[in-house]
mmCIF file of C-alpha atoms and ligand atoms in Angstrom:
data_model
loop_
_atom_site.group_PDB
_atom_site.id
_atom_site.type_symbol
_atom_site.label_atom_id
_atom_site.label_comp_id
_atom_site.label_asym_id
_atom_site.label_seq_id
_atom_site.Cartn_x
_atom_site.Cartn_y
_atom_site.Cartn_z
ATOM 1 C CA UNK A 201 -23.620 22.636 0.883
ATOM 2 C CA UNK A 202 -26.322 20.305 -0.369
ATOM 3 C CA UNK A 203 -24.243 17.382 -1.634
ATOM 4 C CA UNK A 204 -25.879 14.945 0.798
ATOM 5 C CA UNK A 205 -29.218 16.728 1.174
ATOM 6 C CA UNK A 206 -32.037 14.230 1.728
ATOM 7 C CA UNK A 207 -29.565 11.491 2.711
ATOM 8 C CA UNK A 208 -29.820 9.765 6.064
ATOM 9 C CA UNK A 209 -26.795 8.174 7.705
ATOM 10 C CA UNK A 210 -25.923 6.195 10.830
ATOM 11 C CA UNK A 211 -22.374 6.193 12.220
ATOM 12 C CA UNK A 212 -21.294 3.891 15.045
ATOM 13 C CA UNK A 213 -18.474 5.363 17.122
ATOM 14 C CA UNK A 214 -19.145 8.887 15.905
ATOM 15 C CA UNK A 215 -18.397 10.867 19.045
ATOM 16 C CA UNK A 216 -14.754 11.614 18.257
ATOM 17 C CA UNK A 217 -11.860 10.819 15.935
ATOM 18 C CA UNK A 218 -12.564 9.386 12.493
ATOM 19 C CA UNK A 219 -16.272 8.851 13.199
ATOM 20 C CA UNK A 220 -16.765 12.488 14.184
ATOM 21 C CA UNK A 221 -15.003 13.600 10.984
ATOM 22 C CA UNK A 222 -17.453 11.458 8.975
ATOM 23 C CA UNK A 223 -20.346 13.004 10.925
ATOM 24 C CA UNK A 224 -19.132 16.551 10.298
ATOM 25 C CA UNK A 225 -18.600 15.950 6.565
ATOM 26 C CA UNK A 226 -22.121 14.518 6.268
ATOM 27 C CA UNK A 227 -23.641 17.442 8.176
ATOM 28 C CA UNK A 228 -21.696 19.953 6.055
ATOM 29 C CA UNK A 229 -23.247 18.269 2.999
ATOM 30 C CA UNK A 230 -26.769 18.558 4.390
ATOM 31 C CA UNK A 231 -27.350 14.929 5.488
ATOM 32 C CA UNK A 232 -29.417 13.837 8.488
ATOM 33 C CA UNK A 233 -27.250 11.973 10.970
ATOM 34 C CA UNK A 234 -27.660 9.584 13.886
ATOM 35 C CA UNK A 235 -24.472 8.558 15.657
ATOM 36 C CA UNK A 236 -23.468 6.343 18.557
ATOM 37 C CA UNK A 237 -20.830 6.268 21.255
ATOM 38 C CA UNK A 238 -20.383 4.565 24.576
ATOM 39 C CA UNK A 239 -18.641 6.965 26.942
ATOM 40 C CA UNK A 240 -21.173 9.374 28.541
ATOM 41 C CA UNK A 241 -18.781 12.323 28.719
ATOM 42 C CA UNK A 242 -17.948 12.029 25.020
ATOM 43 C CA UNK A 243 -21.634 11.681 24.197
ATOM 44 C CA UNK A 244 -22.498 14.875 26.093
ATOM 45 C CA UNK A 245 -19.662 16.735 24.389
ATOM 46 C CA UNK A 246 -20.793 15.547 20.938
ATOM 47 C CA UNK A 247 -24.390 16.611 21.730
ATOM 48 C CA UNK A 248 -23.222 20.053 22.836
ATOM 49 C CA UNK A 249 -20.902 20.507 19.827
ATOM 50 C CA UNK A 250 -23.240 19.181 17.135
ATOM 51 C CA UNK A 251 -26.536 20.670 18.313
ATOM 52 C CA UNK A 252 -30.076 19.330 18.668
ATOM 53 C CA UNK A 253 -30.624 18.376 15.020
ATOM 54 C CA UNK A 254 -28.191 15.464 15.383
ATOM 55 C CA UNK A 255 -29.275 12.379 17.341
ATOM 56 C CA UNK A 256 -26.482 11.050 19.543
ATOM 57 C CA UNK A 257 -27.361 7.633 20.979
ATOM 58 C CA UNK A 258 -25.575 5.854 23.802
ATOM 59 C CA UNK A 259 -25.125 2.342 22.450
ATOM 60 C CA UNK A 260 -22.465 -0.155 23.464
ATOM 61 C CA UNK A 261 -21.456 -2.054 20.343
ATOM 62 C CA UNK A 262 -20.607 -5.040 22.540
ATOM 63 C CA UNK A 263 -24.233 -5.366 23.712
ATOM 64 C CA UNK A 264 -26.808 -7.101 21.531
ATOM 65 C CA UNK A 265 -29.588 -5.460 23.569
ATOM 66 C CA UNK A 266 -28.098 -2.039 22.763
ATOM 67 C CA UNK A 267 -27.797 -2.926 19.065
ATOM 68 C CA UNK A 268 -31.454 -4.001 19.003
ATOM 69 C CA UNK A 269 -32.450 -0.761 20.740
ATOM 70 C CA UNK A 270 -30.360 1.165 18.202
ATOM 71 C CA UNK A 271 -32.249 -0.546 15.386
ATOM 72 C CA UNK A 272 -35.541 0.622 16.917
ATOM 73 C CA UNK A 273 -34.247 4.186 17.327
ATOM 74 C CA UNK A 274 -33.020 4.303 13.729
ATOM 75 C CA UNK A 275 -36.386 2.968 12.544
ATOM 76 C CA UNK A 276 -38.298 5.548 14.596
ATOM 77 C CA UNK A 277 -36.103 8.422 13.446
ATOM 78 C CA UNK A 278 -35.497 7.577 9.798
ATOM 79 C CA UNK A 279 -37.736 4.705 8.727
ATOM 80 C CA UNK A 280 -35.232 3.650 6.092
ATOM 81 C CA UNK A 281 -31.799 5.167 5.605
ATOM 82 C CA UNK A 282 -29.002 5.472 3.021
ATOM 83 C CA UNK A 283 -25.624 4.777 4.594
ATOM 84 C CA UNK A 284 -24.302 2.841 7.569
ATOM 85 C CA UNK A 285 -20.747 3.559 8.739
ATOM 86 C CA UNK A 286 -19.558 0.793 11.083
ATOM 87 C CA UNK A 287 -16.689 2.732 12.550
ATOM 88 C CA UNK A 288 -16.560 1.968 16.288
ATOM 89 C CA UNK A 289 -13.408 0.218 17.397
ATOM 90 C CA UNK A 290 -11.229 -0.706 20.332
ATOM 91 C CA UNK A 291 -7.531 -1.543 20.451
ATOM 92 C CA UNK A 292 -5.471 -2.407 23.474
ATOM 93 C CA UNK A 293 -1.713 -2.777 23.002
ATOM 94 C CA UNK A 294 -0.916 -6.201 24.408
ATOM 95 C CA UNK A 295 1.557 -8.905 23.555
ATOM 96 C CA UNK A 296 0.110 -12.390 23.104
ATOM 97 C CA UNK A 297 1.688 -13.421 26.432
ATOM 98 C CA UNK A 298 -0.359 -10.743 28.257
ATOM 99 C CA UNK A 299 -3.704 -11.439 26.598
ATOM 100 C CA UNK A 300 -6.410 -12.528 29.048
ATOM 101 C CA UNK A 301 -9.826 -14.078 28.656
ATOM 102 C CA UNK A 302 -11.394 -10.679 29.306
ATOM 103 C CA UNK A 303 -9.130 -8.616 27.009
ATOM 104 C CA UNK A 304 -9.750 -11.169 24.247
ATOM 105 C CA UNK A 305 -13.513 -10.953 24.731
ATOM 106 C CA UNK A 306 -13.563 -7.151 24.933
ATOM 107 C CA UNK A 307 -11.664 -6.746 21.639
ATOM 108 C CA UNK A 308 -13.719 -9.295 19.741
ATOM 109 C CA UNK A 309 -17.053 -8.307 21.339
ATOM 110 C CA UNK A 310 -16.619 -4.676 20.259
ATOM 111 C CA UNK A 311 -14.756 -4.894 16.954
ATOM 112 C CA UNK A 312 -16.016 -8.164 15.538
ATOM 113 C CA UNK A 313 -19.248 -9.387 17.129
ATOM 114 C CA UNK A 314 -20.535 -5.827 17.567
ATOM 115 C CA UNK A 315 -19.816 -4.936 13.949
ATOM 116 C CA UNK A 316 -21.421 -8.127 12.649
ATOM 117 C CA UNK A 317 -24.668 -7.708 14.596
ATOM 118 C CA UNK A 318 -24.843 -3.992 13.868
ATOM 119 C CA UNK A 319 -25.026 -4.785 10.157
ATOM 120 C CA UNK A 320 -27.265 -7.827 10.642
ATOM 121 C CA UNK A 321 -29.801 -5.778 12.650
ATOM 122 C CA UNK A 322 -29.626 -2.470 10.728
ATOM 123 C CA UNK A 323 -29.297 -3.724 7.138
ATOM 124 C CA UNK A 324 -33.051 -4.410 6.881
ATOM 125 C CA UNK A 325 -33.579 -0.647 7.277
ATOM 126 C CA UNK A 326 -31.158 0.285 4.500
ATOM 127 C CA UNK A 327 -32.921 1.355 1.358
ATOM 128 C CA UNK A 328 -32.235 -0.233 -2.044
ATOM 129 C CA UNK A 329 -29.099 1.370 -3.435
ATOM 130 C CA UNK A 330 -27.806 2.159 0.056
ATOM 131 C CA UNK A 331 -24.378 1.249 1.358
ATOM 132 C CA UNK A 332 -22.312 0.071 4.299
ATOM 133 C CA UNK A 333 -18.759 1.237 4.996
ATOM 134 C CA UNK A 334 -16.671 -0.561 7.625
ATOM 135 C CA UNK A 335 -13.598 0.986 9.219
ATOM 136 C CA UNK A 336 -10.990 -1.761 9.184
ATOM 137 C CA UNK A 337 -7.254 -1.099 9.605
ATOM 138 C CA UNK A 338 -3.942 -1.491 7.821
ATOM 139 C CA UNK A 339 -3.297 -3.968 10.662
ATOM 140 C CA UNK A 340 -5.948 -6.379 9.346
ATOM 141 C CA UNK A 341 -3.149 -8.208 7.528
ATOM 142 C CA UNK A 342 0.426 -8.871 8.603
ATOM 143 C CA UNK A 343 1.750 -9.035 12.140
ATOM 144 C CA UNK A 344 2.554 -6.238 14.590
ATOM 145 C CA UNK A 345 3.801 -6.994 18.114
ATOM 146 C CA UNK A 346 1.226 -5.774 20.642
ATOM 147 C CA UNK A 347 -1.613 -5.645 18.138
ATOM 148 C CA UNK A 348 -2.260 -9.369 17.752
ATOM 149 C CA UNK A 349 -5.829 -9.284 19.125
ATOM 150 C CA UNK A 350 -6.738 -6.098 17.305
ATOM 151 C CA UNK A 351 -5.339 -7.417 14.012
ATOM 152 C CA UNK A 352 -7.296 -10.647 14.359
ATOM 153 C CA UNK A 353 -10.503 -8.760 15.112
ATOM 154 C CA UNK A 354 -10.040 -6.473 12.094
ATOM 155 C CA UNK A 355 -9.144 -9.392 9.809
ATOM 156 C CA UNK A 356 -12.486 -10.937 10.735
ATOM 157 C CA UNK A 357 -14.175 -7.576 10.179
ATOM 158 C CA UNK A 358 -12.774 -7.383 6.649
ATOM 159 C CA UNK A 359 -13.989 -10.908 6.002
ATOM 160 C CA UNK A 360 -17.456 -9.885 7.227
ATOM 161 C CA UNK A 361 -17.394 -6.897 4.865
ATOM 162 C CA UNK A 362 -16.857 -9.251 1.933
ATOM 163 C CA UNK A 363 -19.538 -11.643 3.136
ATOM 164 C CA UNK A 364 -22.094 -8.877 3.587
ATOM 165 C CA UNK A 365 -21.128 -7.441 0.170
ATOM 166 C CA UNK A 366 -22.104 -10.759 -1.404
ATOM 167 C CA UNK A 367 -25.277 -11.267 0.634
ATOM 168 C CA UNK A 368 -26.609 -7.726 0.179
ATOM 169 C CA UNK A 369 -25.992 -7.606 -3.587
ATOM 170 C CA UNK A 370 -29.549 -8.702 -4.433
ATOM 171 C CA UNK A 371 -30.870 -5.670 -2.546
ATOM 172 C CA UNK A 372 -28.545 -3.299 -4.432
ATOM 173 C CA UNK A 373 -26.643 -2.471 -1.245
ATOM 174 C CA UNK A 374 -22.903 -1.959 -1.657
ATOM 175 C CA UNK A 375 -20.537 -2.891 1.174
ATOM 176 C CA UNK A 376 -16.946 -1.659 1.342
ATOM 177 C CA UNK A 377 -14.253 -0.825 3.874
ATOM 178 C CA UNK A 378 -11.698 1.881 4.509
ATOM 179 C CA UNK A 379 -8.377 0.737 5.871
ATOM 180 C CA UNK A 380 -6.645 3.530 7.797
ATOM 181 C CA UNK A 381 -2.946 3.539 8.654
ATOM 182 C CA UNK A 382 -1.645 5.860 11.379
ATOM 183 C CA UNK A 383 -4.327 8.543 11.872
ATOM 184 C CA UNK A 384 -4.015 11.453 14.317
ATOM 185 C CA UNK A 385 -7.094 10.964 16.558
ATOM 186 C CA UNK A 386 -7.581 11.591 20.299
ATOM 187 C CA UNK A 387 -7.025 7.917 21.091
ATOM 188 C CA UNK A 388 -4.598 7.249 18.222
ATOM 189 C CA UNK A 389 -6.777 4.180 17.825
ATOM 190 C CA UNK A 390 -5.225 2.468 20.857
ATOM 191 C CA UNK A 391 -5.841 2.106 24.578
ATOM 192 C CA UNK A 392 -2.275 2.657 25.826
ATOM 193 C CA UNK A 393 -0.222 4.770 28.227
ATOM 194 C CA UNK A 394 0.880 8.260 27.136
ATOM 195 C CA UNK A 395 4.441 6.957 26.693
ATOM 196 C CA UNK A 396 3.284 4.013 24.576
ATOM 197 C CA UNK A 397 1.179 6.350 22.441
ATOM 198 C CA UNK A 398 4.129 8.702 21.955
ATOM 199 C CA UNK A 399 6.345 5.787 20.849
ATOM 200 C CA UNK A 400 3.538 4.514 18.604
ATOM 201 C CA UNK A 401 3.141 7.970 17.097
ATOM 202 C CA UNK A 402 6.886 8.296 16.360
ATOM 203 C CA UNK A 403 6.880 4.837 14.805
ATOM 204 C CA UNK A 404 3.988 5.902 12.561
ATOM 205 C CA UNK A 405 5.857 8.915 11.213
ATOM 206 C CA UNK A 406 8.969 6.808 10.611
ATOM 207 C CA UNK A 407 7.447 3.831 8.842
ATOM 208 C CA UNK A 408 4.723 5.555 6.828
ATOM 209 C CA UNK A 409 6.081 6.229 3.311
ATOM 210 C CA UNK A 410 4.490 9.719 3.350
ATOM 211 C CA UNK A 411 6.320 10.361 6.675
ATOM 212 C CA UNK A 412 3.311 11.712 8.500
ATOM 213 C CA UNK A 413 0.046 10.692 10.134
ATOM 214 C CA UNK A 414 -3.206 10.968 8.224
ATOM 215 C CA UNK A 415 -6.046 13.145 9.461
ATOM 216 C CA UNK A 416 -9.538 11.935 10.413
ATOM 217 C CA UNK A 417 -10.843 14.131 7.582
ATOM 218 C CA UNK A 418 -8.738 12.215 5.027
ATOM 219 C CA UNK A 419 -10.341 8.955 6.178
ATOM 220 C CA UNK A 420 -13.809 10.568 6.133
ATOM 221 C CA UNK A 421 -13.285 11.663 2.508
ATOM 222 C CA UNK A 422 -12.536 8.054 1.499
ATOM 223 C CA UNK A 423 -15.462 6.667 3.520
ATOM 224 C CA UNK A 424 -17.918 9.126 1.947
ATOM 225 C CA UNK A 425 -16.559 8.342 -1.518
ATOM 226 C CA UNK A 426 -17.296 4.654 -0.951
ATOM 227 C CA UNK A 427 -20.703 5.370 0.567
ATOM 228 C CA UNK A 428 -22.070 7.743 -2.057
ATOM 229 C CA UNK A 429 -19.847 8.151 -5.113
ATOM 230 C CA UNK A 430 -18.451 4.685 -5.844
ATOM 231 C CA UNK A 431 -21.703 3.388 -7.308
ATOM 232 C CA UNK A 432 -20.074 0.517 -9.287
ATOM 233 C CA UNK A 433 -17.863 -0.645 -6.414
ATOM 234 C CA UNK A 434 -18.594 -3.262 -3.796
ATOM 235 C CA UNK A 435 -16.514 -5.643 -1.688
ATOM 236 C CA UNK A 436 -13.364 -3.490 -1.762
ATOM 237 C CA UNK A 437 -11.025 -2.212 0.899
ATOM 238 C CA UNK A 438 -9.646 1.276 0.291
ATOM 239 C CA UNK A 439 -6.342 1.971 2.075
ATOM 240 C CA UNK A 440 -5.962 5.444 3.624
ATOM 241 C CA UNK A 441 -2.489 4.895 4.984
ATOM 242 C CA UNK A 442 0.091 7.142 3.308
ATOM 243 C CA UNK A 443 1.375 4.111 1.390
ATOM 244 C CA UNK A 444 2.044 2.025 4.521
ATOM 245 C CA UNK A 445 0.362 -1.142 3.296
ATOM 246 C CA UNK A 446 1.587 -0.824 -0.301
ATOM 247 C CA UNK A 447 5.255 -1.928 0.022
ATOM 248 C CA UNK A 448 6.551 1.219 -1.670
ATOM 249 C CA UNK A 449 10.301 1.486 -2.124
ATOM 250 C CA UNK A 450 11.737 5.012 -2.063
ATOM 251 C CA UNK A 451 13.533 6.163 -5.267
ATOM 252 C CA UNK A 452 17.042 4.733 -5.681
ATOM 253 C CA UNK A 453 16.439 1.694 -3.428
HETATM 254 P P1 NAP B 31 -11.430 6.940 18.623
HETATM 255 O O1 NAP B 31 -11.099 8.379 18.472
HETATM 256 O O2 NAP B 31 -11.050 6.214 19.892
HETATM 257 O O3 NAP B 31 -12.997 6.722 18.327
HETATM 258 C C1 NAP B 31 -13.570 5.471 18.454
HETATM 259 C C2 NAP B 31 -15.074 5.646 18.466
HETATM 260 O O4 NAP B 31 -15.645 4.369 18.752
HETATM 261 C C3 NAP B 31 -15.526 6.599 19.558
HETATM 262 O O5 NAP B 31 -16.674 7.310 19.136
HETATM 263 C C4 NAP B 31 -15.862 5.643 20.683
HETATM 264 O O6 NAP B 31 -16.819 6.183 21.559
HETATM 265 C C5 NAP B 31 -16.453 4.491 19.905
HETATM 266 N N1 NAP B 31 -16.483 3.266 20.654
HETATM 267 C C6 NAP B 31 -15.462 2.600 21.216
HETATM 268 N N2 NAP B 31 -15.916 1.494 21.851
HETATM 269 C C7 NAP B 31 -17.266 1.485 21.645
HETATM 270 C C8 NAP B 31 -18.293 0.611 22.022
HETATM 271 N N3 NAP B 31 -18.067 -0.486 22.761
HETATM 272 N N4 NAP B 31 -19.563 0.909 21.627
HETATM 273 C C9 NAP B 31 -19.823 2.012 20.898
HETATM 274 N N5 NAP B 31 -18.891 2.877 20.506
HETATM 275 C C10 NAP B 31 -17.617 2.609 20.887
HETATM 276 O O7 NAP B 31 -10.777 6.068 17.505
HETATM 277 P P2 NAP B 31 -10.375 6.427 16.015
HETATM 278 O O8 NAP B 31 -8.896 6.489 16.043
HETATM 279 O O9 NAP B 31 -11.161 7.538 15.450
HETATM 280 O O10 NAP B 31 -10.792 5.038 15.325
HETATM 281 C C11 NAP B 31 -12.012 4.879 14.629
HETATM 282 C C12 NAP B 31 -11.938 3.564 13.885
HETATM 283 O O11 NAP B 31 -10.776 3.564 13.050
HETATM 284 C C13 NAP B 31 -11.793 2.352 14.803
HETATM 285 O O12 NAP B 31 -12.511 1.264 14.280
HETATM 286 C C14 NAP B 31 -10.296 2.067 14.744
HETATM 287 O O13 NAP B 31 -9.997 0.714 15.016
HETATM 288 C C15 NAP B 31 -9.996 2.430 13.310
HETATM 289 N N6 NAP B 31 -8.590 2.764 13.049
HETATM 290 C C16 NAP B 31 -7.992 3.843 13.647
HETATM 291 C C17 NAP B 31 -6.659 4.124 13.347
HETATM 292 C C18 NAP B 31 -5.915 5.300 13.947
HETATM 293 O O14 NAP B 31 -4.702 5.422 13.740
HETATM 294 N N7 NAP B 31 -6.553 6.196 14.662
HETATM 295 C C19 NAP B 31 -5.960 3.304 12.465
HETATM 296 C C20 NAP B 31 -6.605 2.226 11.866
HETATM 297 C C21 NAP B 31 -7.928 1.965 12.168
HETATM 298 P P3 NAP B 31 -16.536 6.472 23.114
HETATM 299 O O15 NAP B 31 -15.082 6.607 23.330
HETATM 300 O O16 NAP B 31 -17.281 7.681 23.388
HETATM 301 O O17 NAP B 31 -17.091 5.303 23.844
#
């Protein structure tokens, strides 16, 4: 396919899960792609699976030095580029009583500070008419026991998306977010024990109005729509959550 031929895209956290689905959809459409990840094993696997035409960069989103280096690599590879997907994320299931200084910092350094500086440092390389798509979460509003840190970090991320949307308007750059609900990915979006993940997974099927998990490909479809097709849309958050965040009452209730 040639839908994205000539387009250049950067995806943070593209080695597996939702990010990898975005990468694959872009490659299927003929785009040039540079993606990041942190874990070496996952990076090697992505390199082997995706082949030499795709640049896979080890870059820790929590490190400003790594983000600066990423900016240089993107500049060297692409010069300017069309779409930035800020997708990396970290979630540890933890009640507020168990939160520590270090778990607080890890969550906010990766999800919030890392996302902010990724856009601050890479936006100058986005061409006029380009776009940014953040991956937020249905948990960026409301309260869920065990996800208090994650929810706070994603709430800030959504606020950043709106702020960048306003600031990048003069350059014709649109900034939007996808907001996934329960999505079937290798990590299920959380750092948790197998038993916790199983319970989390069952909860997802129960409370999601569509009674199932979404797929990474369903989130990728929404992210690509915002990046390339939604040319009169900026500053929005598109839920991809099977109705979870929409307060839908079943018929007869
Ligand atoms: P995933 O499979 O765990 O993928 C997360 C990606 O982020 C991986 O490529 C991971 O790379 C990368 N990453 C994590 N920490 C990083 C860091 N410090 N620096 C650079 N890259 C880092 O997760 P996912 O479920 O696809 O989630 C993707 C995004 O969707 C996240 O922002 C998540 O919060 C959000 N989300 C997911 C769900 C869900 O149900 N799955 C729901 C709502 C929102 P390595 O592991 O190789 O380091």
